[in-house]
Coordinates of C-alpha atoms in Angstrom, one line a residue:
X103 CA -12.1 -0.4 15.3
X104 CA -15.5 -2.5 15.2
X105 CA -14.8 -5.5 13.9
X106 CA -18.4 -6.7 14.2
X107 CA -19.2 -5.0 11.4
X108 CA -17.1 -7.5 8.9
X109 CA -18.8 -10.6 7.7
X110 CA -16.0 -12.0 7.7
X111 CA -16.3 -11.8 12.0
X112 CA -16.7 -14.9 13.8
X113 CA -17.1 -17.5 11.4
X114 CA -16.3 -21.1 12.4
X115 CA -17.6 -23.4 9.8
X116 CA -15.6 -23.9 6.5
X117 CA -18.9 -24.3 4.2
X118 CA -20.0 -20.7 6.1
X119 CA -16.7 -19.3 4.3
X120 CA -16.8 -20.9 1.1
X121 CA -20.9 -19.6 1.5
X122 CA -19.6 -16.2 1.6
X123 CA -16.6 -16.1 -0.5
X124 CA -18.3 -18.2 -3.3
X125 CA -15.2 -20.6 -3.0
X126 CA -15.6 -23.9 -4.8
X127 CA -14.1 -26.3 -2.6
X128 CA -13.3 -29.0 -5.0
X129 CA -11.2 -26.3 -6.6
X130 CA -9.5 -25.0 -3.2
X131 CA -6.2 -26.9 -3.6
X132 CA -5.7 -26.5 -6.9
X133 CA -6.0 -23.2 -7.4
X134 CA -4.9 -21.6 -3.3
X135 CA -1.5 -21.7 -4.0
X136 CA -1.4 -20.6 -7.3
X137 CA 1.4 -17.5 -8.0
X138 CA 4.1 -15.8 -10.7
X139 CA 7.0 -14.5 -8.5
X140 CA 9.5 -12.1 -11.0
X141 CA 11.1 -9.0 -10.4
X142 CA 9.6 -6.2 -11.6
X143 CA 12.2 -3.4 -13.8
X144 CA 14.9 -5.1 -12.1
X145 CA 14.2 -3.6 -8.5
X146 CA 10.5 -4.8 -7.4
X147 CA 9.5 -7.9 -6.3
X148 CA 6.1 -8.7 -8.2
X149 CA 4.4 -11.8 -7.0
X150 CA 0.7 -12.0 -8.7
X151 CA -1.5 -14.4 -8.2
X152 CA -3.8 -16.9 -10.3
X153 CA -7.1 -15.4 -11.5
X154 CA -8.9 -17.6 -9.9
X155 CA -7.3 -16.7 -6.4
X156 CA -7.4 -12.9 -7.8
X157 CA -11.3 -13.6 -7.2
X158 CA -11.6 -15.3 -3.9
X159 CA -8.9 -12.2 -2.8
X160 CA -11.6 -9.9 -4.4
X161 CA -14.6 -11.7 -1.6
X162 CA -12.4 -11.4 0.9
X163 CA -11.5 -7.2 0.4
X164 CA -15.1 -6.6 -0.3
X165 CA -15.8 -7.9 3.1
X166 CA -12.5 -6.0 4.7
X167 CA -14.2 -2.8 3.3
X168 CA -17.1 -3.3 5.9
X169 CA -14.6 -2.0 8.4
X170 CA -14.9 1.4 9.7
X171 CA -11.0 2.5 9.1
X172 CA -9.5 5.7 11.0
X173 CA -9.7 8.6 9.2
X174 CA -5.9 8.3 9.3
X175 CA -5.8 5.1 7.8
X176 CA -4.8 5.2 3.6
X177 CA -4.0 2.4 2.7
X178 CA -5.8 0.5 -0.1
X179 CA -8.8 1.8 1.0
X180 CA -12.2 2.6 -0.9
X181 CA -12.6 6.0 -1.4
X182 CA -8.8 6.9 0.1
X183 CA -5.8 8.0 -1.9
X184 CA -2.2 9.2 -1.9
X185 CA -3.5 12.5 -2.5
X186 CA -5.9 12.7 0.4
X187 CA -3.4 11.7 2.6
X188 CA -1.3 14.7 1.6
X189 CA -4.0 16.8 1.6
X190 CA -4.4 15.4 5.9
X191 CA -1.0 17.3 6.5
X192 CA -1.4 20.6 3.8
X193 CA -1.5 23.5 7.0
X194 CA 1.3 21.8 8.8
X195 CA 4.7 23.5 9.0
X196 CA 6.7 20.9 10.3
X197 CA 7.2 16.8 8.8
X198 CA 8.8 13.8 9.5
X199 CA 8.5 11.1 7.2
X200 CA 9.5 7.4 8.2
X201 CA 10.0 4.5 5.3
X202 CA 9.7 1.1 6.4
X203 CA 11.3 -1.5 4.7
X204 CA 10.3 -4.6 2.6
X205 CA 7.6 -4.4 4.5
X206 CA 5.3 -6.9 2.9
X207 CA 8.1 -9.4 3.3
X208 CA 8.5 -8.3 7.0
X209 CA 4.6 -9.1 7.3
X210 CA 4.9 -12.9 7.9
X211 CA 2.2 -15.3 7.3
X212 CA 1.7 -15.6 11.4
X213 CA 0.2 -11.9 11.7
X214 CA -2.4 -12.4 8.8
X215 CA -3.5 -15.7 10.6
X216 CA -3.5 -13.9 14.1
X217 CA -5.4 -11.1 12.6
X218 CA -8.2 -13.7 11.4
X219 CA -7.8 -15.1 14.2
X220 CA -7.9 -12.9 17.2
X221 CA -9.6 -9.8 15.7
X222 CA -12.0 -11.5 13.8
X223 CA -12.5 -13.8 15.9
X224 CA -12.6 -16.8 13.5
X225 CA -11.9 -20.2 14.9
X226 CA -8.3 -22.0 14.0
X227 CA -9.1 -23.6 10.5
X228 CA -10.8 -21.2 9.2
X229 CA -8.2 -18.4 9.6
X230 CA -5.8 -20.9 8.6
X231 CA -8.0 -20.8 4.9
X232 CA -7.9 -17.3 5.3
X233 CA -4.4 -16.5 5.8
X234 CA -3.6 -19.3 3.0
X235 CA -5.7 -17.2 0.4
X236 CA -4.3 -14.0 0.7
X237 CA -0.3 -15.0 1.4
X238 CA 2.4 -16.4 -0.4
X239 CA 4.4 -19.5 0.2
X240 CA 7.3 -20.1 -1.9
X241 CA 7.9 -23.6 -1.0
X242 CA 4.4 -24.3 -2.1
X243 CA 4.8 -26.5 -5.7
X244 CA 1.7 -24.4 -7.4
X245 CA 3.9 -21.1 -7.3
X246 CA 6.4 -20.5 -10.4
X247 CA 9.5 -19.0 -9.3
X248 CA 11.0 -17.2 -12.8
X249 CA 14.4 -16.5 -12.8
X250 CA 16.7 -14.0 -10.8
X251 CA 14.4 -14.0 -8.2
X252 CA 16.2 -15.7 -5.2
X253 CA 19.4 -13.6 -6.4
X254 CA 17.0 -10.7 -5.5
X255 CA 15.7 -11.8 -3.0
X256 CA 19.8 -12.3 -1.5
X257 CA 20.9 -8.8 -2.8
X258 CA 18.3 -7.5 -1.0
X259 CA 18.4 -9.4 2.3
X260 CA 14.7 -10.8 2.5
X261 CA 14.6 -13.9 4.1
X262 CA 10.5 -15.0 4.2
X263 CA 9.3 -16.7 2.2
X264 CA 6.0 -16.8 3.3
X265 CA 4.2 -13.4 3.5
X266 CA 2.3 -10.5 2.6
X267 CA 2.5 -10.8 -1.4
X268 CA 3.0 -7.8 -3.6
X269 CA 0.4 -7.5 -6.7
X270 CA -2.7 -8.7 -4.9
X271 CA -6.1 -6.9 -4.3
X272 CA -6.1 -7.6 -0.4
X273 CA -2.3 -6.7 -0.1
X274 CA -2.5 -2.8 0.7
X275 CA -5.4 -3.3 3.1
X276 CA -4.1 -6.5 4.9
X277 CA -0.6 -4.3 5.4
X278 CA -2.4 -1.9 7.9
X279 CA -4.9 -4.8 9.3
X280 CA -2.1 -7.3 10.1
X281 CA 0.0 -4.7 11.9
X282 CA -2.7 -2.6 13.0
X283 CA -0.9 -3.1 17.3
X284 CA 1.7 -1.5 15.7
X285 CA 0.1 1.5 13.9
X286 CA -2.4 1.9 17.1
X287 CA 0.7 2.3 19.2
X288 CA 2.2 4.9 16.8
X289 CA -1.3 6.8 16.7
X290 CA -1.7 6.6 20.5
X291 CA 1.8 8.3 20.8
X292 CA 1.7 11.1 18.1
X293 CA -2.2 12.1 19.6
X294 CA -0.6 11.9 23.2
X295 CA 1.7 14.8 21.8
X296 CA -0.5 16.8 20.2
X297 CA 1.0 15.8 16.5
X298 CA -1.0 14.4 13.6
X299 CA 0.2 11.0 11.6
X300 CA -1.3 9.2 8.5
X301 CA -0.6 5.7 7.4
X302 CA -0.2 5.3 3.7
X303 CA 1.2 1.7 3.5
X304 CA 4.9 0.9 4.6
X305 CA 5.0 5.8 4.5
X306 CA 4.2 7.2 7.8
X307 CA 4.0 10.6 8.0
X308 CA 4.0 12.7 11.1
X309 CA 3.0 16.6 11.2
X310 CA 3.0 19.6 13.3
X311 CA 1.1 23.0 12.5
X312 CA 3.1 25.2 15.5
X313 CA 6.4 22.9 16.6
X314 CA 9.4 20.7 15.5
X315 CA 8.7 17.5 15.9
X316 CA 12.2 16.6 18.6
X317 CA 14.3 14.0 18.4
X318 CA 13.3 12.1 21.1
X319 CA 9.9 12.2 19.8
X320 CA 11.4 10.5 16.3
X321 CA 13.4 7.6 18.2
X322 CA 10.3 6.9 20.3
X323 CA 8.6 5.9 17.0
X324 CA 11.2 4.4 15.2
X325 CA 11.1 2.1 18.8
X326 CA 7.8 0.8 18.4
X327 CA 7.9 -0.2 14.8
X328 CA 11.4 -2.0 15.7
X329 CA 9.1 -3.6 18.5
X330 CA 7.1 -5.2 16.2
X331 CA 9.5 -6.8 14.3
X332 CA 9.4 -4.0 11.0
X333 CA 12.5 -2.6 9.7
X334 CA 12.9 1.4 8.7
X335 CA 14.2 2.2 5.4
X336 CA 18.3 3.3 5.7
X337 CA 18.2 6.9 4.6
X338 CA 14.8 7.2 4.0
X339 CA 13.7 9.2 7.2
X340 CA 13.2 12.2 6.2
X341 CA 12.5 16.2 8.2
X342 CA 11.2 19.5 7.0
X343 CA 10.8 22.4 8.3
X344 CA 8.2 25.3 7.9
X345 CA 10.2 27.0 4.7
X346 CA 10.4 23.9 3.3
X347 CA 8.6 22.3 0.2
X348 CA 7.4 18.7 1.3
X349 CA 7.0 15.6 -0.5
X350 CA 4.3 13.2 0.8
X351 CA 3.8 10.4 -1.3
X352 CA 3.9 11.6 -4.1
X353 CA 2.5 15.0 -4.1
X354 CA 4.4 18.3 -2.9
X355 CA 2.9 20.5 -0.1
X356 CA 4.7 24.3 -0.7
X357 CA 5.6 26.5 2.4
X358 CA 2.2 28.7 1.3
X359 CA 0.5 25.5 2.0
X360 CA -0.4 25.1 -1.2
X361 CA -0.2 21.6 -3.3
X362 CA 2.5 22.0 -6.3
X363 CA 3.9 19.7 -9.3
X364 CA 6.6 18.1 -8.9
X365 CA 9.5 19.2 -11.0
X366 CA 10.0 15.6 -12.1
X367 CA 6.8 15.3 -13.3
X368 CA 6.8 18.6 -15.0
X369 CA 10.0 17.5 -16.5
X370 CA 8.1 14.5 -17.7
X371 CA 5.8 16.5 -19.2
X372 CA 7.4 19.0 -21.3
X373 CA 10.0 16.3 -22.4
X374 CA 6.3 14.4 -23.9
X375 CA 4.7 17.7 -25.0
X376 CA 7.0 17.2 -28.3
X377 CA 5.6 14.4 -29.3
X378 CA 1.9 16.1 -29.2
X379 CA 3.1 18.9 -31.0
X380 CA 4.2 16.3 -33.7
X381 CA 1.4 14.5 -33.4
X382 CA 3.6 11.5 -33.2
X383 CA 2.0 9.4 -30.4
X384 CA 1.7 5.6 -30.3
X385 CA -0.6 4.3 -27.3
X386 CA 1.7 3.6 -24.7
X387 CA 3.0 7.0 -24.6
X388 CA -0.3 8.7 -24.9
X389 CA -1.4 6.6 -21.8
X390 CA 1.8 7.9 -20.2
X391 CA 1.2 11.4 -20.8
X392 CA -2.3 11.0 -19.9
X393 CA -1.0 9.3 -16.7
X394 CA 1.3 12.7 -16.1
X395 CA -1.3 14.9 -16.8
X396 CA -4.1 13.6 -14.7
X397 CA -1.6 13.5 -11.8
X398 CA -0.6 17.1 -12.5
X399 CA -4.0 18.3 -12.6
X400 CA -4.7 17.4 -9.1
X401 CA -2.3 19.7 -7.8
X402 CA -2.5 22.5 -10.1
X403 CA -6.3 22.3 -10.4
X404 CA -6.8 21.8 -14.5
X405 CA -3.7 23.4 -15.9
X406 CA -3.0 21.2 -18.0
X407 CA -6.8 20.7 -19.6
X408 CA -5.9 21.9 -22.8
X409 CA -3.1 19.6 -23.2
X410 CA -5.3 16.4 -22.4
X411 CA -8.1 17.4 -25.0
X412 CA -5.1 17.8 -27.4
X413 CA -3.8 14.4 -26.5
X414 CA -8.3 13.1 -26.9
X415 CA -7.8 14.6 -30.3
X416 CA -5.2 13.2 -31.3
X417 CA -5.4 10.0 -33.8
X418 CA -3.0 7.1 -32.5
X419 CA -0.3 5.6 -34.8
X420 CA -0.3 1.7 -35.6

């Protein structure tokens, strides 16, 4: 990757970075360290940050985007989706899938900062602004810790404090660019034999068109993300073979090679369809069904058309 072609490249003055990110430096302090940590539905840590940093996060991502990413490369970027990354793997006959866990936790503070620092080439305080913008430090006194959180944070074994945050705009992006060794090594291994692999996030998915993917071939991955200090989901490695229908984030890839519904979201949907009939909608549910449909469609090319202009012509309750 070219990181030349970032603004964000070699910059060693602070006024050049508050220049480019707009950043009022009277208001740096106040506002850097501003974050909301809850849980989210009781099983998702949700850490969002002021909207003032929201902004400066914003600068920062519009700059990251100047990056030419891999074609293999999904996550959180312009243009790229969940669905084009299934659609990378739809001739294959053979999957693994590999699940990393707490991954943005795993993602301390120290590879953001050597990211600005060594691939952009930024000089020491100026990463160190950098990696302060777009990480979370729960010993900072700006960030509100609601309640239940540090019983989550026990239950489920995650021990930084200081890391990749969940709910930001840079978040997705920074989790490929701050462990981009890692992911090169991973790339450099599945090319060297002659199998294809997508990064979507903490999901890496690995595909042949003609072989099974071996053993050997799994453990040697699962080594070189252990390397680099991540952790792989208990349970959540997953293999399919060519007569089997395959889940890749999110969307299902049939043994015709062809892209299906999920029966959970069809499930979804005919369990909602009642309330259309009845025209008994209130908004939240008519965003959900929209939300079903316009997933569904993707995969089944406009089936369910009719239903959304229904649900456009339908008049919402108070």
């Amino acid at each position: 990757m070219n990181f030349k072609n970032c603004e964000l490249y070699k910059i060693k003055r602070k006024r050049d970075l508050f220049i480019l990110l707009h950043i009022d430096e009277n208001k740096l302090n106040e506002e850097l360290y501003k974050y909301r940590v809850c849980i989210k539905d009781k099983k998702r840590l949700l850490e969002k940050p002021s909207e003032e940093l929201k902004k400066i996060q914003r600068n920062i991502l519009n700059r990251l985007y100047q990056l030419d990413f891999p074609k293999y490369v999904f996550s959180g970027i312009k243009g790229r989706s969940a669905f084009g990354n299934a659609i990378y793997h739809i001739n294959c006959k053979y999957m693994l899938k590999l699940d990393m866990s707490k991954f943005f936790p795993n993602t301390h503070r120290n590879s953001i900062y050597e990211f600005f620092k060594n691939k952009l080439k930024m000089s020491s305080d100026v990463a160190l602004i950098c990696t302060d913008i777009v990480t979370v430090n729960y010993d900072k006194e700006n960030v509100i810790i609601e309640d239940g959180v540090y019983e989550f944070l026990k239950l489920k074994k995650i021990k930084n404090t200081n890391h990749l945050p969940s709910g930001t705009p840079t978040s997705q992006i920074l989790s490929y660019l701050a462990n981009i060794d890692m992911f090169n090594e991973i790339i450099e291994y599945t090319n060297k034999h002659k199998l294809q692999c997508t990064i979507y996030v903490d999901d890496i998915t690995v595909s042949s068109i003609n072989r099974y993917i071996t053993k050997k071939e799994e453990a040697e991955i699962k080594n070189i993300i252990r390397k680099h200090k991540q952790k792989l989901s208990k349970g959540k490695t997953i293999r399919y073979g060519a007569n089997e229908y395959k889940k890749v984030t999110g969307f299902v890839i049939a043994p015709n090679n062809k892209l299906v519904i999920p029966n959970k979201i069809k499930s979804k949907i005919k369990e909602q369809t009642k309330f259309v009939r009845k025209k008994e909608l209130d908004i939240n549910r008519k965003n959900s069904i929209v939300g079903l449909t316009n997933f569904a469609n993707i995969s089944v090319n406009g089936k369910y058309r009719g239903l959304r202009k229904t649900l456009d012509s339908i008049t919402i309750m108070n």
